[in-house]
Coordinates of N, CA and C and ligand atoms in Angstrom, one line a residue:
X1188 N -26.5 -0.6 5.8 CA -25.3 -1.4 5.3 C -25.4 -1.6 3.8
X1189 N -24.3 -1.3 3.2 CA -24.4 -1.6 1.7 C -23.4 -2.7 1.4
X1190 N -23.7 -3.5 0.4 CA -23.1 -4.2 -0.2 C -22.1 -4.0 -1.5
X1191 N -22.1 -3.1 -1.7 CA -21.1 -1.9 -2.2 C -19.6 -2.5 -2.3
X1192 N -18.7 -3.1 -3.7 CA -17.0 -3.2 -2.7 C -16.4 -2.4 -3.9
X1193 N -15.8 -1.9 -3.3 CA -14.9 -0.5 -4.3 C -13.6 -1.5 -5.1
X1194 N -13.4 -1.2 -6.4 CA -13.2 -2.1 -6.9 C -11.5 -1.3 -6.7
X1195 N -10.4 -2.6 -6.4 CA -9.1 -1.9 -6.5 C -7.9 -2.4 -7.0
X1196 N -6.6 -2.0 -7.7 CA -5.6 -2.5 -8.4 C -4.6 -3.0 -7.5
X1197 N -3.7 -3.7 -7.2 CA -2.7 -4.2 -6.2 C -1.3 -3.9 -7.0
X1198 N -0.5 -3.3 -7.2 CA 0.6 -3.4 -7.5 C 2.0 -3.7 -6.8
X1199 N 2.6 -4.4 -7.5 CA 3.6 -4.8 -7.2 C 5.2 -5.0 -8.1
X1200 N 5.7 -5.6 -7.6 CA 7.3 -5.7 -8.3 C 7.9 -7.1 -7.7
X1201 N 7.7 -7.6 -6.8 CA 8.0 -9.0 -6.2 C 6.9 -10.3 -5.7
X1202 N 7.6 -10.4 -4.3 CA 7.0 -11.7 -3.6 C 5.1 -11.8 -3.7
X1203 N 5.1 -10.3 -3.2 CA 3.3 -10.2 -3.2 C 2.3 -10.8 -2.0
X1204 N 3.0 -10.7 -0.9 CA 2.5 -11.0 0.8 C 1.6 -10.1 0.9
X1205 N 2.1 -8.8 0.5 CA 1.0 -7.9 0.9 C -0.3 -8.1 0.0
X1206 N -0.1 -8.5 -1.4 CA -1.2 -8.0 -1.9 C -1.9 -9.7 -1.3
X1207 N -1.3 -10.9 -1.6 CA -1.9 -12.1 -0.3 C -3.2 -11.6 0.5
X1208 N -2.7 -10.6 1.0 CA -3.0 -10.6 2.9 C -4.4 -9.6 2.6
X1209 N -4.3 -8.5 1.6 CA -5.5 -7.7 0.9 C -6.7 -9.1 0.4
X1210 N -5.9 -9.8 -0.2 CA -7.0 -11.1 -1.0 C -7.3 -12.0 0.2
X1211 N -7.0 -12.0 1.3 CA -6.9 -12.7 2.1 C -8.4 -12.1 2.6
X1212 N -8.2 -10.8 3.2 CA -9.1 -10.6 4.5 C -10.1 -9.8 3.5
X1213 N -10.4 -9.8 1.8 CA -11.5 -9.5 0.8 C -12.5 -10.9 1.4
X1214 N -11.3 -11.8 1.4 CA -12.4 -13.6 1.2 C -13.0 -13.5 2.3
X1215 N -12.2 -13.4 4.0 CA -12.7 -13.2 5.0 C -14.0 -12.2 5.4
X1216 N -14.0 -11.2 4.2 CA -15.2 -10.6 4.7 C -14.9 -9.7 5.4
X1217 N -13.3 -9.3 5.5 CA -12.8 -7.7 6.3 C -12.6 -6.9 5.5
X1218 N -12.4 -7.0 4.5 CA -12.6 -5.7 3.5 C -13.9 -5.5 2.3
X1219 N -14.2 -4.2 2.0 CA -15.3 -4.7 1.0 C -14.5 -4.1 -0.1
X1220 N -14.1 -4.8 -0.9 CA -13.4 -4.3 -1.7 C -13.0 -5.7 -2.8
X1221 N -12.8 -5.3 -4.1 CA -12.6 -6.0 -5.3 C -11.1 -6.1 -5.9
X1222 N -10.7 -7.2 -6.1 CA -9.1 -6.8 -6.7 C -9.7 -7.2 -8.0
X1223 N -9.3 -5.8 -8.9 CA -9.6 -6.0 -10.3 C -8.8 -6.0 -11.4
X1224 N -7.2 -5.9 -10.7 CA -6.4 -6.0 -11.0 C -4.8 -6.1 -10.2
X1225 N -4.2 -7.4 -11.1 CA -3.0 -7.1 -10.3 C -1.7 -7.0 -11.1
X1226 N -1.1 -6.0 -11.0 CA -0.3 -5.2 -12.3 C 1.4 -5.6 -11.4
X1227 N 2.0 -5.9 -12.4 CA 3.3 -6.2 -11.8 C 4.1 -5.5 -12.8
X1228 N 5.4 -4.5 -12.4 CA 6.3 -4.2 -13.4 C 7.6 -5.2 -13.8
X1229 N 7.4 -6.1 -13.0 CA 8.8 -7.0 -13.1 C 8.0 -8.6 -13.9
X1230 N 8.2 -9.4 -15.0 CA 7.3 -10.4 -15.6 C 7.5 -11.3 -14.5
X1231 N 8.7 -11.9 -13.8 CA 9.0 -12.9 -12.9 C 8.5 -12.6 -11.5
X1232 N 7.9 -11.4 -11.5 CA 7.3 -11.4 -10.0 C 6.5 -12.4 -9.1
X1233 N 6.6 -13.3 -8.2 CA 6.2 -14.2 -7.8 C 4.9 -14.1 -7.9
X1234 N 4.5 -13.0 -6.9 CA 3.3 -12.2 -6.4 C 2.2 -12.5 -7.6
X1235 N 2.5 -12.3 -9.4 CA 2.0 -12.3 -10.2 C 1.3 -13.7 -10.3
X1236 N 1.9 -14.6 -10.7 CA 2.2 -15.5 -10.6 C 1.0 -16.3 -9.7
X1237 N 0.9 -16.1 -8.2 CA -0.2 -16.5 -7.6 C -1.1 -15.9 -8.0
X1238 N -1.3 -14.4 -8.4 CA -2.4 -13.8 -8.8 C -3.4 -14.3 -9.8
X1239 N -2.1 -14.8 -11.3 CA -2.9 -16.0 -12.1 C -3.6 -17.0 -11.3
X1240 N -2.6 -18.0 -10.6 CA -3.3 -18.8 -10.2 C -4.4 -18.8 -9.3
X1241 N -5.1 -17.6 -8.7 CA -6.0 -17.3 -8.2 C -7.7 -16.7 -8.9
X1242 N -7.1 -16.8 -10.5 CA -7.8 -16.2 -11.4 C -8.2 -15.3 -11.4
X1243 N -7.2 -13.9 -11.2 CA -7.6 -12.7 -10.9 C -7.1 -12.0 -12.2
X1244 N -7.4 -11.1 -12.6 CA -6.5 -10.5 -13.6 C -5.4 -9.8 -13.5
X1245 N -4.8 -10.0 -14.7 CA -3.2 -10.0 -14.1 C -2.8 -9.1 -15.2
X1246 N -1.9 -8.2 -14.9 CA -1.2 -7.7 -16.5 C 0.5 -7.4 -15.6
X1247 N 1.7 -8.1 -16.8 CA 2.7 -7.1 -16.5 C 2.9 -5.9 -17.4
X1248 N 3.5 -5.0 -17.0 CA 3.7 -3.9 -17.3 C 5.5 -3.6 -17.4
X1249 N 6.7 -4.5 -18.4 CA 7.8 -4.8 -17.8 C 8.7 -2.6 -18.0
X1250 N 9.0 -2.6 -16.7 CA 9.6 -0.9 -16.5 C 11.0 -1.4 -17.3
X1251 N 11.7 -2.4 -17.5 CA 13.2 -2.6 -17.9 C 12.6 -2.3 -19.5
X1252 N 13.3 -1.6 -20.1 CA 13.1 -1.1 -21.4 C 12.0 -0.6 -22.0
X1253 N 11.3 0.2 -21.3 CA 9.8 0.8 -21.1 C 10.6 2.3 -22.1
X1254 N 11.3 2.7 -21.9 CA 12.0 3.7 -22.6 C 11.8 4.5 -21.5
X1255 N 11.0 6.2 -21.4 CA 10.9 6.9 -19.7 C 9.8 6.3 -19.0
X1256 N 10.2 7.0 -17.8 CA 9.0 6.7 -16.8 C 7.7 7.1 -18.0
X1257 N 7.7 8.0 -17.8 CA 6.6 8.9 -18.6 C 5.9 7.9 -19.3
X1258 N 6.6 7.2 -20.2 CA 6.2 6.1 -21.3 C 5.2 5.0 -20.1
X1259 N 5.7 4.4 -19.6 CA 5.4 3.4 -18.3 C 4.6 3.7 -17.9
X1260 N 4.2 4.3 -17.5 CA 3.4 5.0 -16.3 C 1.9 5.5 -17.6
X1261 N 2.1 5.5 -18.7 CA 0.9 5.8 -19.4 C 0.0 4.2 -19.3
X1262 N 1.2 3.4 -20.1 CA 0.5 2.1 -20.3 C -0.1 1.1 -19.0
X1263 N 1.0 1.7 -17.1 CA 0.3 1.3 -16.3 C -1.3 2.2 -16.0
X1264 N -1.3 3.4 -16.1 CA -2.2 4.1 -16.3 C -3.8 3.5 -17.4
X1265 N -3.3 3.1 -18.7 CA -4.6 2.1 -19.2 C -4.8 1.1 -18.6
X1266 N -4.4 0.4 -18.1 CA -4.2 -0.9 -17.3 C -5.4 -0.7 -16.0
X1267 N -4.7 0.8 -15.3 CA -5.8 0.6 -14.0 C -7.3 0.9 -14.8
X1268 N -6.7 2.0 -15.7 CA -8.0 2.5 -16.1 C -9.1 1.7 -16.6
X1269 N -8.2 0.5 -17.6 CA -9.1 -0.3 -18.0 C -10.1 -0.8 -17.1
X1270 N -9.2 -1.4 -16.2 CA -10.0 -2.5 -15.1 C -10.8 -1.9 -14.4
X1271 N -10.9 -0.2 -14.2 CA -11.9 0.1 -13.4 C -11.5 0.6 -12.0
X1272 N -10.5 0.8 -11.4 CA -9.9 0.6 -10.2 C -10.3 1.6 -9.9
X1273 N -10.7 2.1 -8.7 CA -10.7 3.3 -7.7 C -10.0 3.7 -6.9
X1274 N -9.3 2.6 -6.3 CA -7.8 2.6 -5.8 C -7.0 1.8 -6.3
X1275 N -5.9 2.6 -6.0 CA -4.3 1.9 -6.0 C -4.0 1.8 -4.9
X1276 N -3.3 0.4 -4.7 CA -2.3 -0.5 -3.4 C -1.4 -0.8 -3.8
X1277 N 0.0 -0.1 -3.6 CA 1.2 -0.4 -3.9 C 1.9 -1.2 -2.6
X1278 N 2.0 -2.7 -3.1 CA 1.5 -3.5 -2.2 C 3.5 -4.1 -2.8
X1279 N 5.0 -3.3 -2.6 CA 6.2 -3.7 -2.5 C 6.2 -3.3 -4.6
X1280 N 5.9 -2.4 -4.5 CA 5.8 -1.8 -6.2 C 7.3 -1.0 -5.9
X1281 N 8.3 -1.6 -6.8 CA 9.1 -0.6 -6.6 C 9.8 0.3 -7.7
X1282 N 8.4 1.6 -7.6 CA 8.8 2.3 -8.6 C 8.5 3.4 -7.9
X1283 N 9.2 4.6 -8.4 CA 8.7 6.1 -7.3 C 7.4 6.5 -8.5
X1284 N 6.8 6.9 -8.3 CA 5.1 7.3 -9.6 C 5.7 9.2 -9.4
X1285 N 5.0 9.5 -10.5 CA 5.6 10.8 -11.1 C 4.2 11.2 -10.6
X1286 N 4.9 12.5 -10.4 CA 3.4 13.6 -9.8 C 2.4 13.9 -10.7
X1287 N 2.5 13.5 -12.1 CA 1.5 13.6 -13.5 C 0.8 12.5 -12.6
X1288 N 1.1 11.4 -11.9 CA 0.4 9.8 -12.1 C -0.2 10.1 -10.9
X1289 N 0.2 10.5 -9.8 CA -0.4 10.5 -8.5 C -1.6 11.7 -9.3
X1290 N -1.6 12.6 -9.7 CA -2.7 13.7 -10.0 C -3.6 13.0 -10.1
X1291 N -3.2 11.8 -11.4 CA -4.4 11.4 -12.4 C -5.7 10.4 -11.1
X1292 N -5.0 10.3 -9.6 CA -5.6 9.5 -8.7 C -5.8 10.1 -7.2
X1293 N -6.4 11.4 -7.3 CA -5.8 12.2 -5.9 C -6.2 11.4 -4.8
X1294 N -5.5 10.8 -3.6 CA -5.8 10.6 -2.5 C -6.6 8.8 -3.0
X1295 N -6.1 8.9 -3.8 CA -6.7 7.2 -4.0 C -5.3 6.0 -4.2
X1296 N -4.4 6.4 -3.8 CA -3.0 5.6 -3.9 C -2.6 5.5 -2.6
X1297 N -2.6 3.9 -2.0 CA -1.8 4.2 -0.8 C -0.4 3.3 -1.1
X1298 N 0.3 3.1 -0.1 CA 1.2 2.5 0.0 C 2.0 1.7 1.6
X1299 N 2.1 0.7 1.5 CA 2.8 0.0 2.9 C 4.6 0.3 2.6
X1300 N 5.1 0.3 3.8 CA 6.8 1.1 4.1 C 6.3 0.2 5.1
X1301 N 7.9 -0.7 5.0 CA 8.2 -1.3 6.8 C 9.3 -0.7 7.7
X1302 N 8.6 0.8 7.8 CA 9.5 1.3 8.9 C 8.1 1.9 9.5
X1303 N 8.6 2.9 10.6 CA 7.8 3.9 11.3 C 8.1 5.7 10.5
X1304 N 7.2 5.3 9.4 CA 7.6 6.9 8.8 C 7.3 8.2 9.4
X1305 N 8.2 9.4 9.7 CA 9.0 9.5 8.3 C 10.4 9.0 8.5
X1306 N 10.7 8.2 9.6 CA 12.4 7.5 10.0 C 11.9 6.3 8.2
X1307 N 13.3 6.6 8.1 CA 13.6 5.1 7.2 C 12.9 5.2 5.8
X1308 N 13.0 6.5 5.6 CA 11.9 6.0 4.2 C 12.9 5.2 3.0
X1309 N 12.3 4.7 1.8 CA 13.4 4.3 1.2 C 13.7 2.4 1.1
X1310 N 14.7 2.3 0.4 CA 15.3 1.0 0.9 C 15.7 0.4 2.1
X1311 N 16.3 -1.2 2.1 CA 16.9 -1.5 3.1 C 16.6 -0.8 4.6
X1312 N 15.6 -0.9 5.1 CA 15.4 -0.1 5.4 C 15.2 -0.8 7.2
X1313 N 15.1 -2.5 7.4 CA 15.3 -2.8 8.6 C 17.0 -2.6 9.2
X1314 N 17.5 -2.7 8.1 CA 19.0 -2.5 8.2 C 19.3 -0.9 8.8
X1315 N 18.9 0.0 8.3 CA 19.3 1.3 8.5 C 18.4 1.3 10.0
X1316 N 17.1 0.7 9.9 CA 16.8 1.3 11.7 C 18.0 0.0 12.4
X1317 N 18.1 -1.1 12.8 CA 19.3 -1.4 13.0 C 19.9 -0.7 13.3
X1318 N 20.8 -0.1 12.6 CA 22.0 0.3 12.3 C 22.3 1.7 13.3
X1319 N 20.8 2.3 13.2 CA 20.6 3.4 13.6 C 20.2 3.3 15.3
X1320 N 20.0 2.5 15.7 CA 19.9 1.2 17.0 C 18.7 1.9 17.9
X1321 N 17.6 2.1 16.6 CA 15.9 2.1 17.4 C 15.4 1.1 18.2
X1322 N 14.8 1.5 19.1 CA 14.3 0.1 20.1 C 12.8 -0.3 19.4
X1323 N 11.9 0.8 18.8 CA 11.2 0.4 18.1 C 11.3 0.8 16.7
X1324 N 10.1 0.1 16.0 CA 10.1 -0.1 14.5 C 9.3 -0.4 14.2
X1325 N 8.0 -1.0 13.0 CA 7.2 -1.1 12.8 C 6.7 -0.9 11.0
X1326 N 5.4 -0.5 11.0 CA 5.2 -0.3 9.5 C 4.1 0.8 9.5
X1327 N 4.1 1.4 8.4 CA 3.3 2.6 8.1 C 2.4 2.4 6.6
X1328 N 1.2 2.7 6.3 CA 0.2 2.8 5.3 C 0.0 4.1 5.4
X1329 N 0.7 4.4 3.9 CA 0.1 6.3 4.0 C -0.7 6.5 2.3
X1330 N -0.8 7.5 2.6 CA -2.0 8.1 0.7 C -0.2 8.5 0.4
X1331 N -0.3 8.1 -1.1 CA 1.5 8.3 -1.8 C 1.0 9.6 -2.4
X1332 N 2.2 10.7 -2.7 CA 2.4 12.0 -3.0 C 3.5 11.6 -3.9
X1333 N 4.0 12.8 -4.8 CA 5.2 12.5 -5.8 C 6.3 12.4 -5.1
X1334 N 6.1 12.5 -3.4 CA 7.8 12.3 -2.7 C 8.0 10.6 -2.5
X1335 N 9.4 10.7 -1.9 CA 9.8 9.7 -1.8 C 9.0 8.8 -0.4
X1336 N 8.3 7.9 -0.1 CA 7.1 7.5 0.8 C 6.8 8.6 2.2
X1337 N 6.4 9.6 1.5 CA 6.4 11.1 2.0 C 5.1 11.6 2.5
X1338 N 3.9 11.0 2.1 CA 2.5 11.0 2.1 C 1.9 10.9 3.4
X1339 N 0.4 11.3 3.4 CA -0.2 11.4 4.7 C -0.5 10.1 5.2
X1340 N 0.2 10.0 6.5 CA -0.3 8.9 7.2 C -1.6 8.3 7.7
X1341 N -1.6 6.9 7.4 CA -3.3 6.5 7.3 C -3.2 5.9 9.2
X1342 N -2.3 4.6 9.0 CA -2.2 3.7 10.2 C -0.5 3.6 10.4
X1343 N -0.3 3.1 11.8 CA 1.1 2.8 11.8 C 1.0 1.4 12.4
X1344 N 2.0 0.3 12.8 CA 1.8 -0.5 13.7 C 3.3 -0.2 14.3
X1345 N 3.6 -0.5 15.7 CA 5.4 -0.4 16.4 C 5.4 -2.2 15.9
X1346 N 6.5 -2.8 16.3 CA 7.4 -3.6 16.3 C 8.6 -3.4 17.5
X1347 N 8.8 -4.5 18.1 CA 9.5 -4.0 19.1 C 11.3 -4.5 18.8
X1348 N 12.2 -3.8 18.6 CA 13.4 -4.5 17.8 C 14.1 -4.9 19.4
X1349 N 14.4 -6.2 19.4 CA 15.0 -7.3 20.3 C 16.6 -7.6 19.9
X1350 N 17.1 -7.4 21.0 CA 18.9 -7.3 21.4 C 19.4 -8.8 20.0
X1351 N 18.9 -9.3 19.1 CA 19.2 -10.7 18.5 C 18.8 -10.3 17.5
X1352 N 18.3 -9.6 17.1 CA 17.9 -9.2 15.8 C 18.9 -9.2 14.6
X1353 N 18.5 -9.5 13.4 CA 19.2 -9.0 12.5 C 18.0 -8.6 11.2
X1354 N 18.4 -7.8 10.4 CA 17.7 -7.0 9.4 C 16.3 -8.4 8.8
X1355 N 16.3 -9.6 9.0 CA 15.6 -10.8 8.6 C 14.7 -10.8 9.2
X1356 N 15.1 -10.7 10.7 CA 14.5 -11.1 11.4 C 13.3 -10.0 12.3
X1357 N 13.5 -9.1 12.0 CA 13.4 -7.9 12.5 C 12.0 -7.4 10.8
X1358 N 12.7 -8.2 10.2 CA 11.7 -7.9 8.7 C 10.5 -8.4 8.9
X1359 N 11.0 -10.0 9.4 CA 10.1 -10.7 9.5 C 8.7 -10.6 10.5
X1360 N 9.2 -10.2 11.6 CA 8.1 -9.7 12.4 C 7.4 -8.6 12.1
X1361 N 8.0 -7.2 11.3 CA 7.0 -6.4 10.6 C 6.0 -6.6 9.7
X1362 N 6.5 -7.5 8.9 CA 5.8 -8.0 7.6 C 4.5 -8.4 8.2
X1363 N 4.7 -9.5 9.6 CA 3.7 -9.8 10.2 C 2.0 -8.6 10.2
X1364 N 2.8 -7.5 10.6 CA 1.8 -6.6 11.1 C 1.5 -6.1 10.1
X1365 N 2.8 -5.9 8.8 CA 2.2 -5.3 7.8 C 0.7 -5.5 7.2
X1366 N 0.6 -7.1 7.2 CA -0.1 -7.8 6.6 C -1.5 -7.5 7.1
X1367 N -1.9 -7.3 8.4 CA -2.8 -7.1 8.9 C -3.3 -5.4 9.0
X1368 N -1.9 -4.5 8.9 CA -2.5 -3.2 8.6 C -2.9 -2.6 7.4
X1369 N -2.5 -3.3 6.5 CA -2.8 -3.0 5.0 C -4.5 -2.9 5.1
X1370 N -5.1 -3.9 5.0 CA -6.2 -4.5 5.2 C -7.2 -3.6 6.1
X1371 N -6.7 -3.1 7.1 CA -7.3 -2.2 8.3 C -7.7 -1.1 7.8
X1372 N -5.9 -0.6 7.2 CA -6.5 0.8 6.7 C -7.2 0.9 5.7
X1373 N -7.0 0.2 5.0 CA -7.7 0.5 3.7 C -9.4 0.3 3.8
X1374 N -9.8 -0.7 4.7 CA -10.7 -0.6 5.4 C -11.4 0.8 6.3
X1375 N -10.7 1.5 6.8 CA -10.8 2.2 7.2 C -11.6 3.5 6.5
X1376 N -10.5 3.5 5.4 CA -10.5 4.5 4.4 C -12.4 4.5 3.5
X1377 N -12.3 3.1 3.7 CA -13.4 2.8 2.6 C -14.7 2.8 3.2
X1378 N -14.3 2.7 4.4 CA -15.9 2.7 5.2 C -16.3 3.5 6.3
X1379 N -15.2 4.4 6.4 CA -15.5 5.5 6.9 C -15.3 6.7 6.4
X1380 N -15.9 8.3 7.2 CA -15.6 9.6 6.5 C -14.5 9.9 7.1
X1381 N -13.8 10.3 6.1 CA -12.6 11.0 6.8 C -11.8 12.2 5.9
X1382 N -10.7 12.9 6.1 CA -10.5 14.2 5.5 C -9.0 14.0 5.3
X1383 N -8.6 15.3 4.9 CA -7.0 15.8 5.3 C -7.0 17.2 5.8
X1384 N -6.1 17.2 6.8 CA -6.0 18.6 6.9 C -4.6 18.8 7.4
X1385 N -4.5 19.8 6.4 CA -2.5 19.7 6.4 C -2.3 18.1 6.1
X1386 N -1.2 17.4 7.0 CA -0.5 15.9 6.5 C -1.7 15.1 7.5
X1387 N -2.7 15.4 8.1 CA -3.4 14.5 8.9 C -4.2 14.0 7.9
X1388 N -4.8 12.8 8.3 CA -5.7 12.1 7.8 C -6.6 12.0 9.4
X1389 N -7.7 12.4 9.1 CA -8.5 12.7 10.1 C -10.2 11.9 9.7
X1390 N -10.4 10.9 10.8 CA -11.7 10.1 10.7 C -12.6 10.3 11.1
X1391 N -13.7 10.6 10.6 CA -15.1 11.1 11.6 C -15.6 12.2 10.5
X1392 N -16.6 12.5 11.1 CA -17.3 13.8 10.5 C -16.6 15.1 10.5
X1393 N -16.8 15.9 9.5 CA -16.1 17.1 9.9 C -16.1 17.8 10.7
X1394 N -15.0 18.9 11.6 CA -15.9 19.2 13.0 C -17.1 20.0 12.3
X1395 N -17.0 20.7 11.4 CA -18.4 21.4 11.8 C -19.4 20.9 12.0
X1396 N -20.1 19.5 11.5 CA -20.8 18.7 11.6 C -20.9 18.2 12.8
X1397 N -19.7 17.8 13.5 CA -19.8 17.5 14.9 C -21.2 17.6 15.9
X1398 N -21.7 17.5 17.1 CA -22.5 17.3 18.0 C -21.5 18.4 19.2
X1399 N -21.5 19.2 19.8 CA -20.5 19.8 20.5 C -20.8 18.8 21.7
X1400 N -19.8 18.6 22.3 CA -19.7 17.4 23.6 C -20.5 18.2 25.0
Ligands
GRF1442 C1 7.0 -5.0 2.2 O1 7.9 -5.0 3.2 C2 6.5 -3.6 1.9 O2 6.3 -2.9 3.1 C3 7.5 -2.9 1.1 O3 8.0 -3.9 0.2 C4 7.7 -5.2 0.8 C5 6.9 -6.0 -0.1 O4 6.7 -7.3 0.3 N1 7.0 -1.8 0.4 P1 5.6 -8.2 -0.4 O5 6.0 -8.2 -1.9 O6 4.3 -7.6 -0.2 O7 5.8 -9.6 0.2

């Protein structure tokens, strides 16, 4: 057993539940893992905000008059770099990252989507399954690529969408699960071996390493 916690950045753009729920289950002793930073592109982001008050390190990084992505994306770039991060958690960041940025971090960026991807990627997005009249729903944690939440899938959780629902309410009970899969997978990721092959994300030894059954 190692005492080992991989140190990681949380980013965001809003409320900040998810990155909560990561600081949550660090304290609990379910993840080993360090928030060394929590970077917001928006200055009013709530999420920030608690993160001071939790005495964590904080930086914003404001994208409204950043001049290009390109520009943004350097100074969020010193930021992680500074702090040391091993991973990135884009924990409701709403910015798409340029494929220069995902390089500079291969397979170390995930991201939470409250749908079942690849349905729904994108915005508004309890609205469009809604709309689209799925009986289920849920949330997905995948490794982010330069597509739009396009990346290989880590965990999913369903959500079951009920005849009363409306896009709030239907949010609200994902969020629920979001909160607890963020934490799992990334857990997952960090304390176990695991690969890619093609879009899989595959846990365990490699086969060739395998034991044949
Ligand atoms: C979550 O629903 C997440 O899946 C999505 O943005 C929302 C962020 O919520 N990417 P919060 O800021 O973590 O509360």
């Amino acid at each position: 057993m190692t005492s080992r916690t991989t140190p990681i950045a949380v980013l965001i753009s809003g409320r900040g539940s998810n990155f909560e729920a990561l600081y949550g289950a660090i304290r609990e002793g379910r993840l080993p893992a360090r928030i060394v930073l929590v970077l917001s592109n928006v200055a009013t982001a709530a999420g920030i905000e608690h993160a001071r008050s939790l005495g964590l390190h904080t930086a914003v990084v404001p994208s409204r008059g950043a001049g290009s992505r390109a520009a943004h994306e350097v100074r969020v770039r010193e930021e992680i770099e500074r702090a040391g991060a091993e991973w990135i958690c884009l924990a409701g960041y709403l910015r798409l990252l340029s494929a220069d940025f995902v390089a500079a971090f291969p397979n170390r960026i995930l991201n939470i989507h409250p749908s079942l991807l690849p349905s729904f990627p994108g915005l508004d997005v309890q609205q469009a399954a809604l709309d689209h009249g799925v009986r289920i729903s849920g949330c997905t944690v995948h490794l982010v690529d330069a597509g739009l939440d396009s990346g290989p899938i880590v965990g999913q959780r369903a959500v079951e969408v009920r005849s009363g629902d409306d896009a709030a309410s239907l949010g609200r009970r994902i969020l629920q699960q979001e909160h607890e899969l963020y934490a799992d997978a990334l857990g997952r990721l960090l304390t176990q071996a695991w690969r890619i092959e093609g879009r899989r994300v595959l846990f365990g030894p490699a086969a060739n390493a395998r034991k044949a059954d």
